[in-house]
Coordinates of C-alpha atoms in Angstrom, one line a residue:
X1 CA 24.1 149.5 107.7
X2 CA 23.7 146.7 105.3
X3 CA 21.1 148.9 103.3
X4 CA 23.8 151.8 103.3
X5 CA 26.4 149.2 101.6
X6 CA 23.9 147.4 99.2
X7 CA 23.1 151.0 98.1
X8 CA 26.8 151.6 97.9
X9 CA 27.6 149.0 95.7
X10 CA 24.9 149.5 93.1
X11 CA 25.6 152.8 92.8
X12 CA 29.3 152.3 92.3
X13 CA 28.7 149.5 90.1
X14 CA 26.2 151.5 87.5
X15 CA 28.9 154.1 87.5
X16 CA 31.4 152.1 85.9
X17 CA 29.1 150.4 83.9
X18 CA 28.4 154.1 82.4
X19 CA 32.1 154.5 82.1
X20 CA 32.7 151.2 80.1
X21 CA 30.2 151.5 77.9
X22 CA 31.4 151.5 74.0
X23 CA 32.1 155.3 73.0
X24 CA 32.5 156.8 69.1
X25 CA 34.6 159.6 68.9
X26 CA 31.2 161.6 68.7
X27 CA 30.0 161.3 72.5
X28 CA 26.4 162.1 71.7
X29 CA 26.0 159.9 68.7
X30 CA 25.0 162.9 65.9
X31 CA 27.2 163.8 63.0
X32 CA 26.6 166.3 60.5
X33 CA 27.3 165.9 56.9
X34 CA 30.5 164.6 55.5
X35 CA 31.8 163.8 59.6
X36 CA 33.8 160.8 59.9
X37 CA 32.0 158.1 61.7
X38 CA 34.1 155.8 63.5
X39 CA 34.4 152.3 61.6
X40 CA 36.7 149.4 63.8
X41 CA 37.8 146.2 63.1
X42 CA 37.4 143.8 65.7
X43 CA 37.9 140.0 64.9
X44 CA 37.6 137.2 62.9
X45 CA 36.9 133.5 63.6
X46 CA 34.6 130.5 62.5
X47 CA 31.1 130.5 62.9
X48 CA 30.0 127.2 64.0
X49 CA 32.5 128.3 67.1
X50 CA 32.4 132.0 68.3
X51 CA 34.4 131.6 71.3
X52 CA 37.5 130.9 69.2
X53 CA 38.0 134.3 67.4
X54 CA 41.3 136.2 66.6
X55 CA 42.4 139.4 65.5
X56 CA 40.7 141.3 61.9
X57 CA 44.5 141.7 60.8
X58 CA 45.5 138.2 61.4
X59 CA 44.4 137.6 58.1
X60 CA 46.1 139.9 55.2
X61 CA 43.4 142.5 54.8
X62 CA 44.3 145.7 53.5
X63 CA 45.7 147.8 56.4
X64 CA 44.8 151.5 56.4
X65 CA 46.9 154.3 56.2
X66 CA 46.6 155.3 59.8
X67 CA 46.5 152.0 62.0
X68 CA 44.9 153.0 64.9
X69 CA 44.0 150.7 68.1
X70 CA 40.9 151.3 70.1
X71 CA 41.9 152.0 73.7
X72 CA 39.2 149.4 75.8
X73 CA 37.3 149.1 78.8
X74 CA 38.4 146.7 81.2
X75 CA 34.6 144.4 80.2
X76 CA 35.8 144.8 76.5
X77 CA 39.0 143.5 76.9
X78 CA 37.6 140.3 79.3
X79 CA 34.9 139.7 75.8
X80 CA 37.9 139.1 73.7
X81 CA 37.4 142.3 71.6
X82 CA 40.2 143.9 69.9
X83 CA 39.2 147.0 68.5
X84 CA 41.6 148.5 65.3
X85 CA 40.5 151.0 62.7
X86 CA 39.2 149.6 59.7
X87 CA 40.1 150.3 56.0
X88 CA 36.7 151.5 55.1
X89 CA 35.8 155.2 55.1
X90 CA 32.4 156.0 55.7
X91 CA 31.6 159.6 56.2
X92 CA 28.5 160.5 57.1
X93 CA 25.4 160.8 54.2
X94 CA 28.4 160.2 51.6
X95 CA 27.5 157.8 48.7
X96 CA 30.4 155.8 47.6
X97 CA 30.3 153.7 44.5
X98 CA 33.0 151.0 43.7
X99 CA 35.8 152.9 46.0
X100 CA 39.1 150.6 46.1
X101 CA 39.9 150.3 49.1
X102 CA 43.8 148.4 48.0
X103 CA 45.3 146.7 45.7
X104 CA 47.2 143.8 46.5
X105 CA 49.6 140.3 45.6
X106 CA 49.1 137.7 47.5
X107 CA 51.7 135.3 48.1
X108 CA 51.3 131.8 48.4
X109 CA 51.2 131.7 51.9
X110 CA 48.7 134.4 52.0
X111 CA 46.4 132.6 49.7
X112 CA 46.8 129.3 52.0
X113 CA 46.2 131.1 54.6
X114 CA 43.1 132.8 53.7
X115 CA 41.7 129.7 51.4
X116 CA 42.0 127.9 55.1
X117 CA 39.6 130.6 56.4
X118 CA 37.0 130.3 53.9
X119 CA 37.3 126.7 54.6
X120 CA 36.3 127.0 57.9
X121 CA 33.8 129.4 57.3
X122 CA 35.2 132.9 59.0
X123 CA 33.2 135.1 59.2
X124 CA 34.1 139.4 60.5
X125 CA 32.8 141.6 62.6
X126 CA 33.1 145.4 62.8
X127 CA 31.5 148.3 64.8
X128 CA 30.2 151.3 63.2
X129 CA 29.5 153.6 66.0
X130 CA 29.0 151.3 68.3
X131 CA 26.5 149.2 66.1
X132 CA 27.8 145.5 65.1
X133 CA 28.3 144.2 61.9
X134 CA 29.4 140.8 60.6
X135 CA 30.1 139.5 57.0
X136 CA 31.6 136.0 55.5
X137 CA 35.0 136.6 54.3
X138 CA 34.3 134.0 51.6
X139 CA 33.0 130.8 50.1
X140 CA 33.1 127.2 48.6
X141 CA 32.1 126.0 45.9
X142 CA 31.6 122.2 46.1
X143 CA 31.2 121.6 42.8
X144 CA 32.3 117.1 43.2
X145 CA 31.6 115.2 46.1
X146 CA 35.5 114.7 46.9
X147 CA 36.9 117.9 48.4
X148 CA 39.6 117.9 46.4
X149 CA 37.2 119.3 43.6
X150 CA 35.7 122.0 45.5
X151 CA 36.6 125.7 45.1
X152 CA 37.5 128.7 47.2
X153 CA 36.6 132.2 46.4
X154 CA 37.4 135.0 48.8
X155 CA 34.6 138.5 47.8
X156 CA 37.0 141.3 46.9
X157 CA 33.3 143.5 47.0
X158 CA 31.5 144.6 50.1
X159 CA 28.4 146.8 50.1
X160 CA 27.6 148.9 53.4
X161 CA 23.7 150.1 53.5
X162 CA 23.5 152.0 56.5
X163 CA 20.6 153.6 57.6
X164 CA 19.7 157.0 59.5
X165 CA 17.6 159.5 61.4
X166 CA 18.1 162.6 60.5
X167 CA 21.8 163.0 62.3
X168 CA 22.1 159.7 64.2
X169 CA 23.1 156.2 62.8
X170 CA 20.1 153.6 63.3
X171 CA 21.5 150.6 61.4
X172 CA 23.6 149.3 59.1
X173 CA 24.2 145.9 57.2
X174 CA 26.9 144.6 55.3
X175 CA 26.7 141.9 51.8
X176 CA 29.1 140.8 49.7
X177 CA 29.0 140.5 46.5
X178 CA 29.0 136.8 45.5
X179 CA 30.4 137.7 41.8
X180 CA 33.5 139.4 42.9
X181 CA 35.9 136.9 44.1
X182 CA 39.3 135.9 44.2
X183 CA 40.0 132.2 43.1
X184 CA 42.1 130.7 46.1
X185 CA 41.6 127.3 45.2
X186 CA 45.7 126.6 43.8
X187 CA 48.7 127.9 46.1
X188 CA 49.3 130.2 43.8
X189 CA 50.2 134.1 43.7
X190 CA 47.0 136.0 43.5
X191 CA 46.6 139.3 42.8
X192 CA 43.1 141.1 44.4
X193 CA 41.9 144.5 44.1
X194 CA 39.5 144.9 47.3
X195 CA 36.2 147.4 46.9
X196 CA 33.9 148.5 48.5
X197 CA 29.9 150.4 48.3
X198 CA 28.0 152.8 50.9
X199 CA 24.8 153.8 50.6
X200 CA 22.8 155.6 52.8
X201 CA 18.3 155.1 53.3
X202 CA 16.5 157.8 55.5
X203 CA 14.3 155.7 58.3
X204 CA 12.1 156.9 60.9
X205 CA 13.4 154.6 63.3
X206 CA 14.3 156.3 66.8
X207 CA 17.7 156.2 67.9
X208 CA 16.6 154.7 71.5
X209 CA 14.8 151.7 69.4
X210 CA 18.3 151.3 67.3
X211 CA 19.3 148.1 69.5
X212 CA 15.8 146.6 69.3
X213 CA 16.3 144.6 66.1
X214 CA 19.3 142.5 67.6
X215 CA 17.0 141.1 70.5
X216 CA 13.7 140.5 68.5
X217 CA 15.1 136.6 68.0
X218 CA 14.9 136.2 71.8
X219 CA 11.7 138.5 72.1
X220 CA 9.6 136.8 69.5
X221 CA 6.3 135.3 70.3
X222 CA 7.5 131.4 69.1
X223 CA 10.2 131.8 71.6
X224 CA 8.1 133.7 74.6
X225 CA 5.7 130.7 74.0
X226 CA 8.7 128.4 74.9
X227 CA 10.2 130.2 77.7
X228 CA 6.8 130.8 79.7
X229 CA 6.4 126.6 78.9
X230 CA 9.4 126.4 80.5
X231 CA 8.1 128.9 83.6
X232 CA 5.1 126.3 83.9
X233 CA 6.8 123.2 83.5
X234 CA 9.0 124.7 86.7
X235 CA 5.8 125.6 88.7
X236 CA 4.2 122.7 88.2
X237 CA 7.4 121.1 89.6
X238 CA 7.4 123.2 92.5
X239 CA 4.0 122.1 93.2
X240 CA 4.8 118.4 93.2
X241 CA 7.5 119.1 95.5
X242 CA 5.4 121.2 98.2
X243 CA 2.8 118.5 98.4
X244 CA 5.4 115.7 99.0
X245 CA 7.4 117.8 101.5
X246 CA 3.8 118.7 102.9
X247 CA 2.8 115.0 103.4
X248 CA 6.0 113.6 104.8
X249 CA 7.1 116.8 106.8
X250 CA 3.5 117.8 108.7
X251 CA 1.9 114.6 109.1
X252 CA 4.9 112.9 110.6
X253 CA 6.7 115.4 112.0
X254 CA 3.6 117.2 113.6
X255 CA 2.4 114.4 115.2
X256 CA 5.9 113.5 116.8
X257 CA 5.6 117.3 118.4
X258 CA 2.2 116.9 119.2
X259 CA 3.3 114.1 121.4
X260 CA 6.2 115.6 123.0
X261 CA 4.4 118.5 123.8
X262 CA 1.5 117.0 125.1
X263 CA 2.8 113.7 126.7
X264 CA 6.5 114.5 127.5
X265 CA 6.5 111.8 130.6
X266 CA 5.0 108.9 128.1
X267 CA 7.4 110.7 125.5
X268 CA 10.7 109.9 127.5
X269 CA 9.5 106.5 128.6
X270 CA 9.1 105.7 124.3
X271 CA 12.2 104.1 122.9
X272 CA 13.6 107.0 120.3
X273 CA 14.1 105.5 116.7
X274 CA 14.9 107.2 113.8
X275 CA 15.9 111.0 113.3
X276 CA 14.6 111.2 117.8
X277 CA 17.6 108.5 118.1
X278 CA 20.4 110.6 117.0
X279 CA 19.0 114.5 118.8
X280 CA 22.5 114.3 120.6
X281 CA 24.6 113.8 117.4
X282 CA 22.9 115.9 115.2
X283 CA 24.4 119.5 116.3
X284 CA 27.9 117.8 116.4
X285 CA 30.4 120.1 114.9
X286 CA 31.3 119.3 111.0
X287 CA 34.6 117.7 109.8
X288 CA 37.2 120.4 108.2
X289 CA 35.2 122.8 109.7
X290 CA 37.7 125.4 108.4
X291 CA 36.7 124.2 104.9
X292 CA 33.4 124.2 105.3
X293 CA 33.0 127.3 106.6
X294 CA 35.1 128.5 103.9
X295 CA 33.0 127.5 101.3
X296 CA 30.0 128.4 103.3
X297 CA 31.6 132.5 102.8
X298 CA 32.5 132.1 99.6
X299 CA 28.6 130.6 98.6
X300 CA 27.0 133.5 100.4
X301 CA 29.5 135.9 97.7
X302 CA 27.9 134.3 94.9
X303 CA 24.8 134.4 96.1
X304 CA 25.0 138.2 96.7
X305 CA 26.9 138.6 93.2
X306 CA 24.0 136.4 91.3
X307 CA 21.7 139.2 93.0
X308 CA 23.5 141.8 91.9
X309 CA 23.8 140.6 88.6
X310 CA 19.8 140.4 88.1
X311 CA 19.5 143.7 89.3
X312 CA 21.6 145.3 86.8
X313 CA 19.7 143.3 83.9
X314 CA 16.6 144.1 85.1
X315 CA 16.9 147.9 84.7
X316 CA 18.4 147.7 81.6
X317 CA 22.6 147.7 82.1
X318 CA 23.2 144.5 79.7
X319 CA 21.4 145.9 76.8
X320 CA 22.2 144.3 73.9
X321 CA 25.5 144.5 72.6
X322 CA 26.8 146.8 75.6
X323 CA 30.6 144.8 75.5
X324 CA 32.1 144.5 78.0
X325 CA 29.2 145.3 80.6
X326 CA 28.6 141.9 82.0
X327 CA 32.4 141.1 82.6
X328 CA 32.9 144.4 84.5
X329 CA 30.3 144.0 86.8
X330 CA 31.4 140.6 87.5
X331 CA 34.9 141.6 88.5
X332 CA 33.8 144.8 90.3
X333 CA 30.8 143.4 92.2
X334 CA 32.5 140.4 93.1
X335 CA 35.4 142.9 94.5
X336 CA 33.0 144.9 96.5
X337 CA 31.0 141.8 98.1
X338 CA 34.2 140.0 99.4
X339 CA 33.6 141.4 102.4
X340 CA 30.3 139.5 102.8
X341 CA 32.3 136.7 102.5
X342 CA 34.9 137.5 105.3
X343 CA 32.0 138.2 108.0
X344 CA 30.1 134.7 107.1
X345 CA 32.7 132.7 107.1
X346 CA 34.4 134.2 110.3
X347 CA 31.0 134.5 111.9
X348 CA 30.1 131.0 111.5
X349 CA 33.5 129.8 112.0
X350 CA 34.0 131.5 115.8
X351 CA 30.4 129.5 116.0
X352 CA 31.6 126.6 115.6
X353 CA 34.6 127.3 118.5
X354 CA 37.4 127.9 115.8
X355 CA 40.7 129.3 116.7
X356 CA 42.8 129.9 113.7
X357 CA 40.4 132.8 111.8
X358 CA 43.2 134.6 110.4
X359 CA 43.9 131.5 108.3
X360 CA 40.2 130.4 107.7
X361 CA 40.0 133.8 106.0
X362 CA 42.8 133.4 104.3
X363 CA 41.0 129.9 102.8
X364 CA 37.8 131.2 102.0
X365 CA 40.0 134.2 99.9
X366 CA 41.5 131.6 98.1
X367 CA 38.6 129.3 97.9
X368 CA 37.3 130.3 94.3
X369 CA 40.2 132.4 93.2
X370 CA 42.5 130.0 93.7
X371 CA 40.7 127.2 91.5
X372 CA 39.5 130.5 89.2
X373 CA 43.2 131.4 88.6
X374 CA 44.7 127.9 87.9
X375 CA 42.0 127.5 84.9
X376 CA 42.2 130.6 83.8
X377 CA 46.5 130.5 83.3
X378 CA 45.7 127.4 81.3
X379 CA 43.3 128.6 79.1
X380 CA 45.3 131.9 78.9
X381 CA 48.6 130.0 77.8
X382 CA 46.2 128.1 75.3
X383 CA 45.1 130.9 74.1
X384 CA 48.3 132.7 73.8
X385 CA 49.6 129.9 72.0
X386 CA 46.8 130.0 69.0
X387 CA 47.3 134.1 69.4
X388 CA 43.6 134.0 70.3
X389 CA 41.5 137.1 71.2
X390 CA 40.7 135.5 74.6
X391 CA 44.4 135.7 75.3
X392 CA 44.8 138.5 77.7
X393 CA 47.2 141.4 77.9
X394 CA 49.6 141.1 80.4
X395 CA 48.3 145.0 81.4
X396 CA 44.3 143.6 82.3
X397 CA 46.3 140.7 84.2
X398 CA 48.1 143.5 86.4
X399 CA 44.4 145.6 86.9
X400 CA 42.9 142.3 88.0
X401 CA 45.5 141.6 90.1
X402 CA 45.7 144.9 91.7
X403 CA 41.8 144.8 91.9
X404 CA 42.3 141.7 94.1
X405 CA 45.0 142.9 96.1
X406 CA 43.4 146.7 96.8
X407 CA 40.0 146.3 96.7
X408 CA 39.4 142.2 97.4
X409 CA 41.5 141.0 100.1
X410 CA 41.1 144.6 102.6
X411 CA 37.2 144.1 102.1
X412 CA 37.5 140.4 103.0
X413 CA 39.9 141.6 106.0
X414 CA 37.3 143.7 107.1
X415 CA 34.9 141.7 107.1
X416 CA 36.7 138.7 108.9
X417 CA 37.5 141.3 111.6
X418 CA 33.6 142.6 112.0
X419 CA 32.9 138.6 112.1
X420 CA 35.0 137.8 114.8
X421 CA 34.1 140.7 116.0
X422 CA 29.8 140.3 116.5
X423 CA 30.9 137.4 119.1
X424 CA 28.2 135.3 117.9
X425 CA 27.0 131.9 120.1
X426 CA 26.5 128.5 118.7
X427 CA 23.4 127.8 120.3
X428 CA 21.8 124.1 119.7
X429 CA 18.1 123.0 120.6
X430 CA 19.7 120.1 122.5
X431 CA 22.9 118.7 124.0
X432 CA 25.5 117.2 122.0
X433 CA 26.4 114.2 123.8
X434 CA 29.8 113.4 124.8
X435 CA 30.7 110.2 121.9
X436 CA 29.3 110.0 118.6
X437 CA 27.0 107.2 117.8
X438 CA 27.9 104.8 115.2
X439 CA 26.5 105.6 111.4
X440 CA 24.4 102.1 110.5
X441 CA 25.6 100.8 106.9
X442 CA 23.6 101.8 104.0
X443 CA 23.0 100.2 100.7
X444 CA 25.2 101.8 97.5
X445 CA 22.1 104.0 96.9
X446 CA 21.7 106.2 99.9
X447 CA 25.2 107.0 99.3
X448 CA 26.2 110.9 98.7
X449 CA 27.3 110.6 95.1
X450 CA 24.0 108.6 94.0
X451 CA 22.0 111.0 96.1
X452 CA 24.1 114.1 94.6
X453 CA 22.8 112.5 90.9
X454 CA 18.9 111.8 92.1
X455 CA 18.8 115.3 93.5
X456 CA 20.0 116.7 90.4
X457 CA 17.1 115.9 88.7
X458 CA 13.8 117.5 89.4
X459 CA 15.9 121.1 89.8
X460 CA 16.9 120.0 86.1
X461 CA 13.9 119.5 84.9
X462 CA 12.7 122.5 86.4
X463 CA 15.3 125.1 84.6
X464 CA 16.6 122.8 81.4
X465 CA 14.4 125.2 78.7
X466 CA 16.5 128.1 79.9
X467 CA 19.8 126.5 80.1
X468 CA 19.1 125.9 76.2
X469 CA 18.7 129.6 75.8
X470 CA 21.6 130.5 77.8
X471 CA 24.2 127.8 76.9
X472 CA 23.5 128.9 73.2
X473 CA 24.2 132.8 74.2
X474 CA 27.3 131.8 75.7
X475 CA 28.7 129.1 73.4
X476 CA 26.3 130.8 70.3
X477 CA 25.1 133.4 68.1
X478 CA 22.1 133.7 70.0
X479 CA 21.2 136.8 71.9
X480 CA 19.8 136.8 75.7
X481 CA 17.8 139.7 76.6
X482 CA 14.7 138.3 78.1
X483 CA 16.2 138.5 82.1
X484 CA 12.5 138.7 83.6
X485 CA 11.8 135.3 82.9
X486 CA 15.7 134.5 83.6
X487 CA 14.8 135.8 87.6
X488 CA 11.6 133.9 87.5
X489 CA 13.2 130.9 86.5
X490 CA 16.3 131.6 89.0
X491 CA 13.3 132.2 92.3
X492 CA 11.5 128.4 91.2
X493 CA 15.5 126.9 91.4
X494 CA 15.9 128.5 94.5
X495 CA 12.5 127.2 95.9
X496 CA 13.3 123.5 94.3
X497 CA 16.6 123.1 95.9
X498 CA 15.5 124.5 99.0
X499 CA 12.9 121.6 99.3
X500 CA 15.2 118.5 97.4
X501 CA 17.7 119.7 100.1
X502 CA 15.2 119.4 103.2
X503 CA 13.7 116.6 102.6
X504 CA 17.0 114.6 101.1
X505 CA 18.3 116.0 104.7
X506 CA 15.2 114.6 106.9
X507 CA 15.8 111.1 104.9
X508 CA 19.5 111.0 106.2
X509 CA 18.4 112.2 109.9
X510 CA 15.2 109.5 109.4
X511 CA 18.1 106.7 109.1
X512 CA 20.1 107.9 111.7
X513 CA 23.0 109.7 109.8
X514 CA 23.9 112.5 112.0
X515 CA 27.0 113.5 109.4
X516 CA 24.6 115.7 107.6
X517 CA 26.9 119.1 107.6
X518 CA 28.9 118.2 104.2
X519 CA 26.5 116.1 102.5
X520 CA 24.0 119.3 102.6
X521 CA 26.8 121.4 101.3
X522 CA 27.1 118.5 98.3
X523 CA 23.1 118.7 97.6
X524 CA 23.0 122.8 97.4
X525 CA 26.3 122.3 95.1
X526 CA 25.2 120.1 92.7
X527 CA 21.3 121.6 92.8
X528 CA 22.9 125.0 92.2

């Protein structure tokens, strides 16, 4: 049954990744001569921050004579991309030379507005069927040391050199050229007469190798050096770990069950210290067990999403520059595993003698959306605010919203009910005594929060090449396509905070802590 739904949910989820893939009007990619080739506008922002980007005609381009938006995928719109057709025609295999594209008077506020731009270094970005494109809209000139004497030029010239295989587009670059400018430097009227040139070079490039270029950065033998460094660093770490866990775990654990098992009369007659003392406490149900069984549901999700996602990037789905593909299997494959989440949580939670499991579903629903959706109407009203691209239409909002209420909550329903359902039994090794023992006081250091920041550490250590990687596609211009060693790297942190968490676990048992429920919770968390 769970192979049935696992095969299910991949199958769905590649489905609508085929559907949300970006589309030209041509479906198959091949044009003939003289066939218009979709060119869109998408946005503009500064490049030392890509996340904060805005739409192409924010700025006062020249519009085109039929202003036309893109209709987008669900993962498109999440990306921030804001698809509008672009003044530029570029017919297929036709040579143009100097074409105006406008002319046009800028007012004073105009020219601010762009000499503010070019100040903060915007750059553009396009699609021409389906391949990106970017371009600076301008420069300075700092011609003095004091900014007051430095110059702004906006390029009134950009030249298109696209490339092509007999009838499919293979690539395509954009320049500027850096001798036709406007002068925006004085708040002045300006006027600028915006051109453009296409040419077109024959390659033998196939189409299915078209994408390769944009991933050779990540791909390149200086940076596969680094990130198999990085694979060794983590194994070497791994190893440590095993052969500490190995000495403390086997050699005193193993001779404490040799003993039992061998001598259980001398055994009982042995004061208990240690982790022996507190066998009755140990199995004692958690505090807010509601919660943590909550968060327990909602772990195993993310677990099962993070699995999910690999999958997809291993056979290929997040190619590069697919928009939109990540953030649509995100929202639909976290949709379809709520249910996961519904049976652990209720499962565990009728374990641990719970009445109320209509309302500890209704928790762990809430759990991560609920924290999810108070950030994300913040950075949506920030957003809004700047008219940002990463503001949100209130249309997505209602599709995410129905997606929660359709699709979410009935599968984490479901789930709750097949939970509560399996009539599972909480069974413990040993007898929870009646009372709980008292907790001995403990120095500042074997508190949870120092503990939390000591076991951060080594799984740090283990993964901090690949965060750089990462952190700088998210937050960059960098490209991540290298997801083999991603999965590597994610299998070591699993196997690294699977041992920080066992043996951080046997120290608090070793010094008779039996509140070990929440503070393992805390260790996975912050590991993770």
């Amino acid at each position: 049954m769970a192979e049935k739904m696992v095969a299910i949910i991949f199958v769905a989820v590649l489905m609508l990744m085929a559907a949300d893939q970006v589309r030209s009007d041509s479906s198959n990619h091949r044009y003939k001569e003289g066939d218009q080739v979709p060119l869109y506008a998408n946005k503009v922002g500064p490049f030392q921050n890509p996340s904060e980007t805005y739409r192409y005609y924010d700025l006062p381009f020249c519009l085109p004579d039929d202003l036309k938006e893109k209709s987008e995928a669900l993962g498109e719109v999440l990306n921030g991309d804001r698809l509008v057709s672009a003044p530029y025609k570029l017919d297929f295999l036709r040579e143009k030379e100097s074409e105006r594209v406008c002319k046009k008077t800028l007012t004073k506020e105009q020219v601010s507005q762009f000499r503010s731009a070019v100040k903060k270094d915007y750059y553009f970005q396009m699609f021409y069927d389906d391949l990106p494109i970017w371009g600076f809209i301008g420069r300075v000139d700092k011609e003095g040391k004091d900014p007051s004497d430095y110059k702004y030029y906006l390029f009134k010239h950009i030249y298109f050199d696209i490339f092509y295989n007999k009838d499919r587009m293979i690539e395509i670059n954009v320049r500027t050229d850096t001798n036709a400018v406007a002068d925006l430097t004085e708040d002045k009227e300006v006027v600028v007469e915006f051109y453009y040139t296409v040419k077109w070079k024959a390659t033998k490039t196939p189409f299915e190798k078209r994408m390769e270029k944009y991933s050779q950065s990540s791909s390149s033998p200086h940076h596969l050096e680094i990130h198999w460094f990085s694979i060794i660093n983590s194994c070497v770490t791994v190893l440590l770990l095993t052969g500490f866990l190995a000495t403390i775990l086997m050699r005193v654990l193993k001779n404490d069950f040799v003993k039992y098992a061998n001598d259980e009369e001398s055994a009982e007659d042995q004061e208990e210290t240690g982790w022996k003392y507190i066998h009755g406490d140990v199995f004692r149900y958690p505090k807010y067990k509601s919660l943590f069984v909550a968060a327990l549901g909602s772990g195993t999700q993310l677990f099962t999403l993070t699995i999910f996602i690999f999958i997809l990037a291993l056979v290929g789905v997040f190619y590069p520059y697919n928009r939109g593909a990540l953030f649509t299997a995100l929202v639909v494959i976290y949709a379809l595993t709520s249910g996961i989440a519904g049976y652990t949580a209720t499962s565990f939670y009728c374990q641990l003698e719970g009445i109320n499991w209509v309302r500890n579903l209704l928790l762990t629903g809430c759990l991560f959306c609920g924290p999810l959706f108070l950030t994300f109407c913040f950075l949506n009203t920030v957003a809004i605010a700047y008219n940002a691209t990463a503001a949100l239409p209130f249309g997505t909002i209602v599709v995410i919203v129905l997606i929660w209420t359709l699709v979410t909550s009935p599968l984490l329903v479901l789930g709750g009910i097949a939970g509560k359902n399996s009539k599972p039994e909480f069974q413990a090794p040993c007898r929870t005594t009646k009372y709980p023992r008292e907790i001995p006081h403990f120095p500042w250091y074997r508190g949870t929060i120092p503990q939390m920041a000591m076991a951060g550490f080594l799984p740090f250590s283990a993964i901090y090449i690949e965060l750089y990687y990462i952190f700088a596609s998210v937050w960059g211009h960098r490209i991540y396509t290298i997801y083999s060693i991603l999965f590597i790297v994610f299998i070591i942190l699993l196997i690294v905070t699977a041992f920080i968490t066992v043996a951080l676990t046997y120290f608090q048992l070793a010094a008779e802590d039996h509140e070990w429920w929440w503070r393992y919770v805390a260790l996975v968390l912050v590991l993770s």
